[in-house]
mmCIF file with all atom_site columns, C-alpha atoms in Angstrom:
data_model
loop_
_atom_site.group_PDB
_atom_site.id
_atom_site.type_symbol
_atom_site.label_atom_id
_atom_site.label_alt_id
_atom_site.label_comp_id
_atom_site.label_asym_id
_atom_site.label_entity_id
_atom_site.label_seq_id
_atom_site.pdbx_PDB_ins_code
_atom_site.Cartn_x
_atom_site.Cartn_y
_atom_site.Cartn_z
_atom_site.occupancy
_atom_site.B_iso_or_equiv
_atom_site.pdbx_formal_charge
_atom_site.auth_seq_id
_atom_site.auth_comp_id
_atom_site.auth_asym_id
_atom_site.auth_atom_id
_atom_site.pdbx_PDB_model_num
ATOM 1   C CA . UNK A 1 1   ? 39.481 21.699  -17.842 1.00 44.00 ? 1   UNK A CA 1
ATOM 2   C CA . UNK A 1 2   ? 38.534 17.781  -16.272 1.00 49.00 ? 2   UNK A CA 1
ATOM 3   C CA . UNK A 1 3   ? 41.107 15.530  -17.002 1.00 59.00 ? 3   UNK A CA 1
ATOM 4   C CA . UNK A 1 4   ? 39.785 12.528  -19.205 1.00 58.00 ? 4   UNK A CA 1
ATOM 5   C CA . UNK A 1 5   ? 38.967 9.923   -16.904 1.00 54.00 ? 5   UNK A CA 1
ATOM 6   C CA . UNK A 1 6   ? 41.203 6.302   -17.306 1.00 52.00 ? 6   UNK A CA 1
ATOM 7   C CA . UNK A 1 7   ? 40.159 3.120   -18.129 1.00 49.00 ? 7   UNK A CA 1
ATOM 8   C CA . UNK A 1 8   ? 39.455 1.910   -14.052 1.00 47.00 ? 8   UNK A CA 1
ATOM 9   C CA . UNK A 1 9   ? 37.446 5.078   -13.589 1.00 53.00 ? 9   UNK A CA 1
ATOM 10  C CA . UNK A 1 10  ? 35.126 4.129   -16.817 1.00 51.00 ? 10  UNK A CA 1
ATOM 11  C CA . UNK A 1 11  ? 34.531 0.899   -15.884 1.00 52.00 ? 11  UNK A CA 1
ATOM 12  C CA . UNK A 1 12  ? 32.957 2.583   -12.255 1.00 54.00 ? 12  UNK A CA 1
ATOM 13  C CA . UNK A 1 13  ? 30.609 4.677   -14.669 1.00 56.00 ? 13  UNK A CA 1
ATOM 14  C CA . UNK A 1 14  ? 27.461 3.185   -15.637 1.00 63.00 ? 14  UNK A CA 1
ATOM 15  C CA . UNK A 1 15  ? 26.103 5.336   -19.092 1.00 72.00 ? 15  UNK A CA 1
ATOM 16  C CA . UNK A 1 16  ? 22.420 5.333   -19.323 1.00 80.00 ? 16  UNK A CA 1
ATOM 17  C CA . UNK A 1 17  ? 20.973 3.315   -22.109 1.00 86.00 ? 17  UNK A CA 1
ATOM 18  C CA . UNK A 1 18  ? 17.939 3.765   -24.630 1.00 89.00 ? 18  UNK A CA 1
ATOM 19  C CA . UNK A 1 19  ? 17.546 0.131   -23.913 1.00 89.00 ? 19  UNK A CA 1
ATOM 20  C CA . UNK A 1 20  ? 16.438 1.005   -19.958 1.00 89.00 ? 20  UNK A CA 1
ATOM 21  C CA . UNK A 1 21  ? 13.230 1.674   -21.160 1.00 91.00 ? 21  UNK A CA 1
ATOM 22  C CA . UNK A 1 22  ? 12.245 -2.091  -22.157 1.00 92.00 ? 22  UNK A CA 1
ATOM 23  C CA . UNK A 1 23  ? 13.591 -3.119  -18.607 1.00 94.00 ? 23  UNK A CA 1
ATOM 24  C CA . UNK A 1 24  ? 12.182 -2.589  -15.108 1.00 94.00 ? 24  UNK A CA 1
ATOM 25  C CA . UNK A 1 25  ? 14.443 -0.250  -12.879 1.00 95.00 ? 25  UNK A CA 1
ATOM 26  C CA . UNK A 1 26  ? 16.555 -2.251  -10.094 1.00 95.00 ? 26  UNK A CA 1
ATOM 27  C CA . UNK A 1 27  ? 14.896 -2.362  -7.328  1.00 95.00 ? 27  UNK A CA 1
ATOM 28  C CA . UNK A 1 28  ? 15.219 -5.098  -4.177  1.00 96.00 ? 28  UNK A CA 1
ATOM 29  C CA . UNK A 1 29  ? 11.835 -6.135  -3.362  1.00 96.00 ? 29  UNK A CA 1
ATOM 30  C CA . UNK A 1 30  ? 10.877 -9.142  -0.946  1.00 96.00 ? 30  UNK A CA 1
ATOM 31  C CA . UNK A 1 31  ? 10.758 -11.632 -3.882  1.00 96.00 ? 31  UNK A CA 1
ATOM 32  C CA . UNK A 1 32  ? 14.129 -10.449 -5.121  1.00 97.00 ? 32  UNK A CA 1
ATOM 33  C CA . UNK A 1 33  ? 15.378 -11.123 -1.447  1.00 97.00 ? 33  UNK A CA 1
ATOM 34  C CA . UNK A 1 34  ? 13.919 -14.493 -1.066  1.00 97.00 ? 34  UNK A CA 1
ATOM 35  C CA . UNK A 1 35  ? 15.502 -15.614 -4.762  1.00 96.00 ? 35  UNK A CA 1
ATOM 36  C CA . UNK A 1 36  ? 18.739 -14.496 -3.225  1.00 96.00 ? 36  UNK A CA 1
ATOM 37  C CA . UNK A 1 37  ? 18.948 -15.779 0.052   1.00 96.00 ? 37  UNK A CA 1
ATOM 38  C CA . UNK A 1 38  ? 17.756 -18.822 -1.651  1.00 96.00 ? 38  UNK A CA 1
ATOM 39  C CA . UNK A 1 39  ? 20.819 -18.873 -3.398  1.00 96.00 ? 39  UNK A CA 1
ATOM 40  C CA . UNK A 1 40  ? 22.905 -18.032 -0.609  1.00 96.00 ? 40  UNK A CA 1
ATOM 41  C CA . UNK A 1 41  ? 21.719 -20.663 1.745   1.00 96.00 ? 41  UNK A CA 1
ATOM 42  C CA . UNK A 1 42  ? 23.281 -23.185 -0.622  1.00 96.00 ? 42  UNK A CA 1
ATOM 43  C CA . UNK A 1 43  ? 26.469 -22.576 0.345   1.00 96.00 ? 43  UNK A CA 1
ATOM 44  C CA . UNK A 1 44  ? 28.048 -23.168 3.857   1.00 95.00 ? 44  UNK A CA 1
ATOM 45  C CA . UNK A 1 45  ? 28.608 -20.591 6.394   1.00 94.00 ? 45  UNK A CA 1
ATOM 46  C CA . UNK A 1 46  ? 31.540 -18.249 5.915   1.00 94.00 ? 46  UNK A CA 1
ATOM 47  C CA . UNK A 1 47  ? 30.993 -19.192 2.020   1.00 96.00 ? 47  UNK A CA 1
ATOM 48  C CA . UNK A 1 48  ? 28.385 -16.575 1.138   1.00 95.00 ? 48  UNK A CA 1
ATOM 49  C CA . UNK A 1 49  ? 30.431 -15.161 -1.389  1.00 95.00 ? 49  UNK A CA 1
ATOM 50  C CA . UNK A 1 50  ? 30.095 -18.051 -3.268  1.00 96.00 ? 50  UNK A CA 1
ATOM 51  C CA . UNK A 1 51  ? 26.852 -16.923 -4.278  1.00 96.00 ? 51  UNK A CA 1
ATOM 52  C CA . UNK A 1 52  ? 28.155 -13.605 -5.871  1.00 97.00 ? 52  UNK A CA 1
ATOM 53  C CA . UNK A 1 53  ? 27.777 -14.760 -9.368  1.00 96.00 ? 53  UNK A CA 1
ATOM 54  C CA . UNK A 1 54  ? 24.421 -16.518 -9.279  1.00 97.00 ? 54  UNK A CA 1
ATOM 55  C CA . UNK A 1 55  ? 23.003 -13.212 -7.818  1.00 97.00 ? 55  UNK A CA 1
ATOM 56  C CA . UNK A 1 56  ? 24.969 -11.314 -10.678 1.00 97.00 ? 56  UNK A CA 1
ATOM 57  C CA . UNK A 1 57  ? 23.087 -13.407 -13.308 1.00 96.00 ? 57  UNK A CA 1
ATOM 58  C CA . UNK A 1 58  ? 20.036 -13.215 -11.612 1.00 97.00 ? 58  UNK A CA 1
ATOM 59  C CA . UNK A 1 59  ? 19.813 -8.976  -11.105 1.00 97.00 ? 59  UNK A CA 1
ATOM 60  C CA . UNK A 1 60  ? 20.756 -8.861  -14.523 1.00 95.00 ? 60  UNK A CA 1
ATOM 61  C CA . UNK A 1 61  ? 17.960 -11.585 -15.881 1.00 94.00 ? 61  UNK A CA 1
ATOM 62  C CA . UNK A 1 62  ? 15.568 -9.230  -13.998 1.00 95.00 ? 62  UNK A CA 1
ATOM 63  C CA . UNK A 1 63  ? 16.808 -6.220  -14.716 1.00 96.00 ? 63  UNK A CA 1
ATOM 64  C CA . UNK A 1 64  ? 18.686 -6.011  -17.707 1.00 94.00 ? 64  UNK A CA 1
ATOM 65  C CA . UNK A 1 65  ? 22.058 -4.711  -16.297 1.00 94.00 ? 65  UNK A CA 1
ATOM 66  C CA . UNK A 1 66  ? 24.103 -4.132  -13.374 1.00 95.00 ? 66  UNK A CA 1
ATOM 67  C CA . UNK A 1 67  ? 23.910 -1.090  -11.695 1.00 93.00 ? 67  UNK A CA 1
ATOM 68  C CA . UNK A 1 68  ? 26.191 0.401   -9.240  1.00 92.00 ? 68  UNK A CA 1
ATOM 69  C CA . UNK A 1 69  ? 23.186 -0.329  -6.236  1.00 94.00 ? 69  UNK A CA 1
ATOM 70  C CA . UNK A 1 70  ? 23.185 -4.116  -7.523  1.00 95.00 ? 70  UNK A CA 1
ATOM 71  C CA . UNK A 1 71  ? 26.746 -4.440  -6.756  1.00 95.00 ? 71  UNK A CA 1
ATOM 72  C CA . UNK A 1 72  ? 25.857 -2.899  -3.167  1.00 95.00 ? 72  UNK A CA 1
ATOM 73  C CA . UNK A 1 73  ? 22.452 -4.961  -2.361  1.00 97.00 ? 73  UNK A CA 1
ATOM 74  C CA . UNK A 1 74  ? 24.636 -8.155  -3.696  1.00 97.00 ? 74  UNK A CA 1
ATOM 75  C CA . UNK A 1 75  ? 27.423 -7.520  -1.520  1.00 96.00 ? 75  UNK A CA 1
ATOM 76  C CA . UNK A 1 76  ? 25.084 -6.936  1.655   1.00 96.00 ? 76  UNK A CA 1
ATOM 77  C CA . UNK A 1 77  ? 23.130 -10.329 0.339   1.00 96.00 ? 77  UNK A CA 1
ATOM 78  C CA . UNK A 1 78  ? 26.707 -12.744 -0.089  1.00 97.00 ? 78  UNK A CA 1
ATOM 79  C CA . UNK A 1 79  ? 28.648 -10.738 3.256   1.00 96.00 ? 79  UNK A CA 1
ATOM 80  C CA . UNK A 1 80  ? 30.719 -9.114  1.254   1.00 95.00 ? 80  UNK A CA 1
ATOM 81  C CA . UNK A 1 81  ? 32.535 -5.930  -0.857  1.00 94.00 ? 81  UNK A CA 1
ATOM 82  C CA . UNK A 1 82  ? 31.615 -3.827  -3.012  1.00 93.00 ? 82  UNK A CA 1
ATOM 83  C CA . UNK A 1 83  ? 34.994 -4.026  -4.597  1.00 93.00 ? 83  UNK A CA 1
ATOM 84  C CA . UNK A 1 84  ? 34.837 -7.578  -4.608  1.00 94.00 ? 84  UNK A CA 1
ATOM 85  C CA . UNK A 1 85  ? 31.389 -7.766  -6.736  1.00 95.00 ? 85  UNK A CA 1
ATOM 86  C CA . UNK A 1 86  ? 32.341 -5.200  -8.795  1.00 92.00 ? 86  UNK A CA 1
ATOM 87  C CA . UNK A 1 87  ? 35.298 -7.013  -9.813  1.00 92.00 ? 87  UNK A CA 1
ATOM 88  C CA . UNK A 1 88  ? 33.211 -10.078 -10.485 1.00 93.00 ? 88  UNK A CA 1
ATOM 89  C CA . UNK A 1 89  ? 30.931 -8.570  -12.418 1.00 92.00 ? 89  UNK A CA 1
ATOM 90  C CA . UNK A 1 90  ? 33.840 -6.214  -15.011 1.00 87.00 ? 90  UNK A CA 1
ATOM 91  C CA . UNK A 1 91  ? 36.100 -10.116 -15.430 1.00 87.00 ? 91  UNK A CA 1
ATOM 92  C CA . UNK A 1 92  ? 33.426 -11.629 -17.356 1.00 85.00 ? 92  UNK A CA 1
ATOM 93  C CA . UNK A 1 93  ? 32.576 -9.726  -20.522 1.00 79.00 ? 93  UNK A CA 1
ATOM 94  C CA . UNK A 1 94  ? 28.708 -11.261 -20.412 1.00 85.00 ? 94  UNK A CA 1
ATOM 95  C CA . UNK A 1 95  ? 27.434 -9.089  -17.873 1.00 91.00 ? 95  UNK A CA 1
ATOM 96  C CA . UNK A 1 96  ? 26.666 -5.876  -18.551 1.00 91.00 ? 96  UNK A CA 1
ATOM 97  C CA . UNK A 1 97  ? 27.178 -2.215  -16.678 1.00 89.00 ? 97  UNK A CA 1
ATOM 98  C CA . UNK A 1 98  ? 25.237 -0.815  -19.275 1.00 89.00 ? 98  UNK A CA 1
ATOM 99  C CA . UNK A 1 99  ? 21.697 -1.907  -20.416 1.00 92.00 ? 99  UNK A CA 1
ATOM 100 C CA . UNK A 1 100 ? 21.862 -3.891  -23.406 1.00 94.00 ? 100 UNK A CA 1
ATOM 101 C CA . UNK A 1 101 ? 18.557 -3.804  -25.919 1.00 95.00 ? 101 UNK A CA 1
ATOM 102 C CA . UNK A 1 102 ? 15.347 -5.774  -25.546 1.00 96.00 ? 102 UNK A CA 1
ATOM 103 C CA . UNK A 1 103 ? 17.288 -7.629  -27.779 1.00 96.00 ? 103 UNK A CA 1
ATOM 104 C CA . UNK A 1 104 ? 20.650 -8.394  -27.799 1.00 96.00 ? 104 UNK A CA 1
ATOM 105 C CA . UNK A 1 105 ? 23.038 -9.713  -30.365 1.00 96.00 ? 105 UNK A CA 1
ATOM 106 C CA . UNK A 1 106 ? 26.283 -11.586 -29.605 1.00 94.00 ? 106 UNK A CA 1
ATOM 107 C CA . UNK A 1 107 ? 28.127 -12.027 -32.413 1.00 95.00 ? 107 UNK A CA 1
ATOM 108 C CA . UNK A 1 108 ? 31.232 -14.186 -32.593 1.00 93.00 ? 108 UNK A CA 1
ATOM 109 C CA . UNK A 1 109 ? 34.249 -12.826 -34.191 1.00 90.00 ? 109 UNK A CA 1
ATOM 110 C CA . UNK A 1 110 ? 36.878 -15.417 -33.376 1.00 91.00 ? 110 UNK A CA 1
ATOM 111 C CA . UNK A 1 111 ? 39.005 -17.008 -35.987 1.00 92.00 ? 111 UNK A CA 1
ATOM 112 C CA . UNK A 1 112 ? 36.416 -19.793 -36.987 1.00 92.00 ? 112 UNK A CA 1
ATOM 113 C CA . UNK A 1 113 ? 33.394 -16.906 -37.428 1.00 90.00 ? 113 UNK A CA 1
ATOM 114 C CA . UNK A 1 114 ? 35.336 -14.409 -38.674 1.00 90.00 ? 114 UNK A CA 1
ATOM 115 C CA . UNK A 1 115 ? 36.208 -16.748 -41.822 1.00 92.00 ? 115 UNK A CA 1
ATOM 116 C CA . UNK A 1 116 ? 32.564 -17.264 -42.485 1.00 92.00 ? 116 UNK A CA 1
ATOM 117 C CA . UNK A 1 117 ? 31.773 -14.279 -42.642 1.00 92.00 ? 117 UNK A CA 1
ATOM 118 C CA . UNK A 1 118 ? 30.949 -12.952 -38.860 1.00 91.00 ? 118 UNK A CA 1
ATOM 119 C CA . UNK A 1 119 ? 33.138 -9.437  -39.380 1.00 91.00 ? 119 UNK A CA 1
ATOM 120 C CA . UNK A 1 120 ? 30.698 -8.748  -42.174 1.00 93.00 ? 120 UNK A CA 1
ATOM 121 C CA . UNK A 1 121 ? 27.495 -9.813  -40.123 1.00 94.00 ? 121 UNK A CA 1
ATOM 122 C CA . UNK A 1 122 ? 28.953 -7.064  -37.552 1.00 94.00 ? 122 UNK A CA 1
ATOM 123 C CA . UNK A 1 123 ? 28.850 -4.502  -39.860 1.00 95.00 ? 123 UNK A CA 1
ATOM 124 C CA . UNK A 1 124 ? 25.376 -5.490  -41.200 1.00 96.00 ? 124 UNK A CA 1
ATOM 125 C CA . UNK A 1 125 ? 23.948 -5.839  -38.406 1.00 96.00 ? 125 UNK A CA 1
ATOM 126 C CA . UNK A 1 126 ? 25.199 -2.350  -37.011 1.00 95.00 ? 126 UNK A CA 1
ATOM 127 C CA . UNK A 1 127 ? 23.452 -0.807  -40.082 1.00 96.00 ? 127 UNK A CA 1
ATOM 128 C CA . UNK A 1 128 ? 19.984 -2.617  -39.968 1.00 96.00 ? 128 UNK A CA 1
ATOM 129 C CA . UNK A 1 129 ? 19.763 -1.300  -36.121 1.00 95.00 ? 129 UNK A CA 1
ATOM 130 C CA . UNK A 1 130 ? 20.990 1.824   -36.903 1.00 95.00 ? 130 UNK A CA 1
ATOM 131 C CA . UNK A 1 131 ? 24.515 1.853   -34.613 1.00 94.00 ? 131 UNK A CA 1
ATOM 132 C CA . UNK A 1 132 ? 27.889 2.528   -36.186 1.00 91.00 ? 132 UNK A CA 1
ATOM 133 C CA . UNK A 1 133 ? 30.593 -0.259  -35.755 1.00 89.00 ? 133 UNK A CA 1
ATOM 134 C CA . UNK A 1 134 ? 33.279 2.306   -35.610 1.00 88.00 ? 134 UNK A CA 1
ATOM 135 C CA . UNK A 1 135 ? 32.108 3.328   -32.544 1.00 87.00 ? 135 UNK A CA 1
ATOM 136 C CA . UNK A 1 136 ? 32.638 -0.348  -30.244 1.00 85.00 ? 136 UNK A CA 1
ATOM 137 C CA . UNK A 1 137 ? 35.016 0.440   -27.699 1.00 79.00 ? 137 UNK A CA 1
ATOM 138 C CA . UNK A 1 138 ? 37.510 -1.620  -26.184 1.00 74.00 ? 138 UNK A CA 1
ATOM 139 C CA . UNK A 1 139 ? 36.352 -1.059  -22.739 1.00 69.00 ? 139 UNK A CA 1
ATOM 140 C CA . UNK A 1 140 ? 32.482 -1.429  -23.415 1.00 74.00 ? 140 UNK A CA 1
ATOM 141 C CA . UNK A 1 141 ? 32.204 -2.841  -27.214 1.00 85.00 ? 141 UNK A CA 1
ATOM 142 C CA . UNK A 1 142 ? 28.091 -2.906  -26.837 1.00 90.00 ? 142 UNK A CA 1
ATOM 143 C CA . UNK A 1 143 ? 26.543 -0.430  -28.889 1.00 92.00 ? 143 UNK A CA 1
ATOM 144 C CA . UNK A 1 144 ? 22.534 0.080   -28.300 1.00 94.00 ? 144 UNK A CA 1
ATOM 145 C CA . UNK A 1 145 ? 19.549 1.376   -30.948 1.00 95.00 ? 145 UNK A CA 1
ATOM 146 C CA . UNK A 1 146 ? 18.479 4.894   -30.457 1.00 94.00 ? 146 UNK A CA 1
ATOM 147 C CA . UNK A 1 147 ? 14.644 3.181   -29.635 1.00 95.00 ? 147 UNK A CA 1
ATOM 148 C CA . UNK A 1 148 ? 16.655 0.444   -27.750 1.00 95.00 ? 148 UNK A CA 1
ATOM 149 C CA . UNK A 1 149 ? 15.314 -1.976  -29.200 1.00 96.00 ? 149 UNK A CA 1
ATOM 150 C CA . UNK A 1 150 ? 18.678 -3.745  -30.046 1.00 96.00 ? 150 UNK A CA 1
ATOM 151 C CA . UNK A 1 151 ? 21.852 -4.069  -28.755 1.00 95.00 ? 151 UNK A CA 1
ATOM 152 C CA . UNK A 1 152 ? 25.183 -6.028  -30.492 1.00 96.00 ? 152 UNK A CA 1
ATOM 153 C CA . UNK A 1 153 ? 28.293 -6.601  -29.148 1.00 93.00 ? 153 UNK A CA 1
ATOM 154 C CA . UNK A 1 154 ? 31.482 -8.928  -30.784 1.00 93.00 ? 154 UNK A CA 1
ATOM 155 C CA . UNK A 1 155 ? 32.227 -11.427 -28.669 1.00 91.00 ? 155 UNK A CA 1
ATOM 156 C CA . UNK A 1 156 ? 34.752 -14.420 -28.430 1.00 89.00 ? 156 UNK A CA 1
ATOM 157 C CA . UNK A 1 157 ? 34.146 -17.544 -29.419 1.00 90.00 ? 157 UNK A CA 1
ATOM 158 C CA . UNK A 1 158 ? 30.120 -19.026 -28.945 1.00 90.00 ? 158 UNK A CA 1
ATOM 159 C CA . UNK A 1 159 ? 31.359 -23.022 -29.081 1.00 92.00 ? 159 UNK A CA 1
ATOM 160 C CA . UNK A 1 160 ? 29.917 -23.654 -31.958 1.00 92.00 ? 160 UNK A CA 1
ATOM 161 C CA . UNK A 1 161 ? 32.770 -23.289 -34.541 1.00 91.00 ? 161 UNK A CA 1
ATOM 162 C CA . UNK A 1 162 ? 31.085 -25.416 -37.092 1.00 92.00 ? 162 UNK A CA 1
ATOM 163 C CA . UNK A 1 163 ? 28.277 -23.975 -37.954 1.00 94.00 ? 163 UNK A CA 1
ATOM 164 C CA . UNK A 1 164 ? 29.950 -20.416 -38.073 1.00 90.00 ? 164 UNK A CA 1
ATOM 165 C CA . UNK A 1 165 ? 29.183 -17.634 -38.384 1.00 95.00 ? 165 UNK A CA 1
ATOM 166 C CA . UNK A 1 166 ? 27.407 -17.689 -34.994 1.00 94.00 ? 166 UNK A CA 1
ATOM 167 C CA . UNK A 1 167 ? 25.243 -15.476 -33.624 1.00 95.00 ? 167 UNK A CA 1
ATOM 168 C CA . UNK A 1 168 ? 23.150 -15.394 -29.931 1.00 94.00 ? 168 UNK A CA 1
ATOM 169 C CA . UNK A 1 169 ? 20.216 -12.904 -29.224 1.00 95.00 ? 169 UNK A CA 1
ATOM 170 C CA . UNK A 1 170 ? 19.536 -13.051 -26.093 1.00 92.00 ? 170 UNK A CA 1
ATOM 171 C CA . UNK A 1 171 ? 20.004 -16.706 -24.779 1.00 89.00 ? 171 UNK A CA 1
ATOM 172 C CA . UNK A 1 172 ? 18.970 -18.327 -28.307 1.00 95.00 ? 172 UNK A CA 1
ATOM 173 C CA . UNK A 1 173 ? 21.826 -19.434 -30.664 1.00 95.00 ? 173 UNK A CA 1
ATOM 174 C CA . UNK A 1 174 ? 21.752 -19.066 -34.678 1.00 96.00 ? 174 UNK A CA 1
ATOM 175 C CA . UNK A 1 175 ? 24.067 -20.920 -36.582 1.00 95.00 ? 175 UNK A CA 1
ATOM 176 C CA . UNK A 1 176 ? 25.403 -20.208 -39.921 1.00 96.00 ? 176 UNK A CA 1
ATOM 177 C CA . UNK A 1 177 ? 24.070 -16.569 -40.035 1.00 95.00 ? 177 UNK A CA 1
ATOM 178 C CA . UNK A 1 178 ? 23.639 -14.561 -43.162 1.00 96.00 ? 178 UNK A CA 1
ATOM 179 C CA . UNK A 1 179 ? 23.041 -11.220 -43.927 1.00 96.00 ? 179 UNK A CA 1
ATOM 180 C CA . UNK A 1 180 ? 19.610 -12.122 -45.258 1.00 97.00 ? 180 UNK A CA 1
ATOM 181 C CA . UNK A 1 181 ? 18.957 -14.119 -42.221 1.00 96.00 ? 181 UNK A CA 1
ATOM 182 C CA . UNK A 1 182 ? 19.748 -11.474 -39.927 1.00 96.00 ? 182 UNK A CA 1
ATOM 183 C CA . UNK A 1 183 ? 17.384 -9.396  -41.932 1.00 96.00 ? 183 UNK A CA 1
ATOM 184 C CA . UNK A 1 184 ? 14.618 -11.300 -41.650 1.00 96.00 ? 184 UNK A CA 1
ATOM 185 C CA . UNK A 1 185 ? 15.502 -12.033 -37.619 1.00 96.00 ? 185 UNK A CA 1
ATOM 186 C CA . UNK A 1 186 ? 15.510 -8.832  -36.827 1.00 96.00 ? 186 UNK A CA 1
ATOM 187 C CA . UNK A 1 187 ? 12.196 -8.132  -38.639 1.00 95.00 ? 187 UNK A CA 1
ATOM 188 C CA . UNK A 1 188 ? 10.712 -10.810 -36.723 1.00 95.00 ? 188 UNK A CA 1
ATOM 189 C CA . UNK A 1 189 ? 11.539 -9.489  -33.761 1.00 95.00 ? 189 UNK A CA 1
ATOM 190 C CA . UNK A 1 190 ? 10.163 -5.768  -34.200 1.00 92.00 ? 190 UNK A CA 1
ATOM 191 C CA . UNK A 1 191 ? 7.304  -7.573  -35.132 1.00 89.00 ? 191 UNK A CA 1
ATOM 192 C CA . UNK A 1 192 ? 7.266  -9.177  -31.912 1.00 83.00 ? 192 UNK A CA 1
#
């Protein structure tokens, strides 16, 4: 019998994804290594890794996600470990070792959300895109559509407390979400 793996070994693991198929596979190409060294040549000599984040965000504008030979090629491109872009890219909870959806929904869940009504948009939106919320994991919260079509994931807070309940698909922000709104958002987008 194999012994359950722990929490570091899961975050090493990167589960396939219906939403893979509405992204191209990672795959360094010369374009991809001229947007990079681009990047890297802004910072000074014996700085490279500096660039280790902008090269993060940019694999995963491209490609959706970041995948154990991402961490690799962005190493080799910023002069430096594996171990060290792998632990950039598992701190911040934006990037993804798992393909999100075509479209993704962030939705906030901190105090000033949650009181208009976000935990309830979580669940409603979990249903429209067929997911179960039960499922959201500590480790890796993001739950993905069987078609992959959509993804949704709670996250903290979206800095715009206001106008709450707050939710982001992709890199576009809607404020004071409703169930009905949600509805017809996500209709518009399988529409699109």
């Amino acid at each position: 019998m194999s012994e359950k793996p722990d929490a570091i070994d899961r975050l090493a693991v990167t589960e396939p994804s219906p939403g893979e198929k509405h992204f191209p596979k990672f795959e360094v190409t010369p374009e991809l290594t001229a947007e990079a060294r681009e990047y890297v040549a802004q910072y000074p000599e014996g700085k490279e890794q500096s660039a280790i984040l902008p090269l993060v965000h940019l694999v995963q504008e491209k490609f959706g996600f970041i995948t154990p030979a991402a961490v690799e090629w962005i190493a080799q491109e910023c002069k430096s470990t594996p171990i060290h872009v792998d632990g950039v890219v598992t701190f911040y909870p934006g990037i993804h070792r798992r393909c999100p959806g075509k479209y993704h929904f962030r939705v906030c869940h901190t105090i000033a959300c949650a009181m208009s009504g976000g935990e309830e948009l979580i669940e409603h939106i979990c249903k429209r895109i067929g997911v179960n919320a039960a499922d959201m994991g500590e480790i890796d919260p993001m739950l993905v559509s069987e078609d992959g079509l959509f993804s949704i994931e709670p996250v903290e807070c979206l800095a715009n407390c206001g106008f709450g309940p707050n939710v982001m698909v992709n890199d576009t922000l809607h404020s004071q979400m409703t169930p009905e709104k949600v509805d017809a958002l996500i209709d518009e987008l399988k529409n699109k």
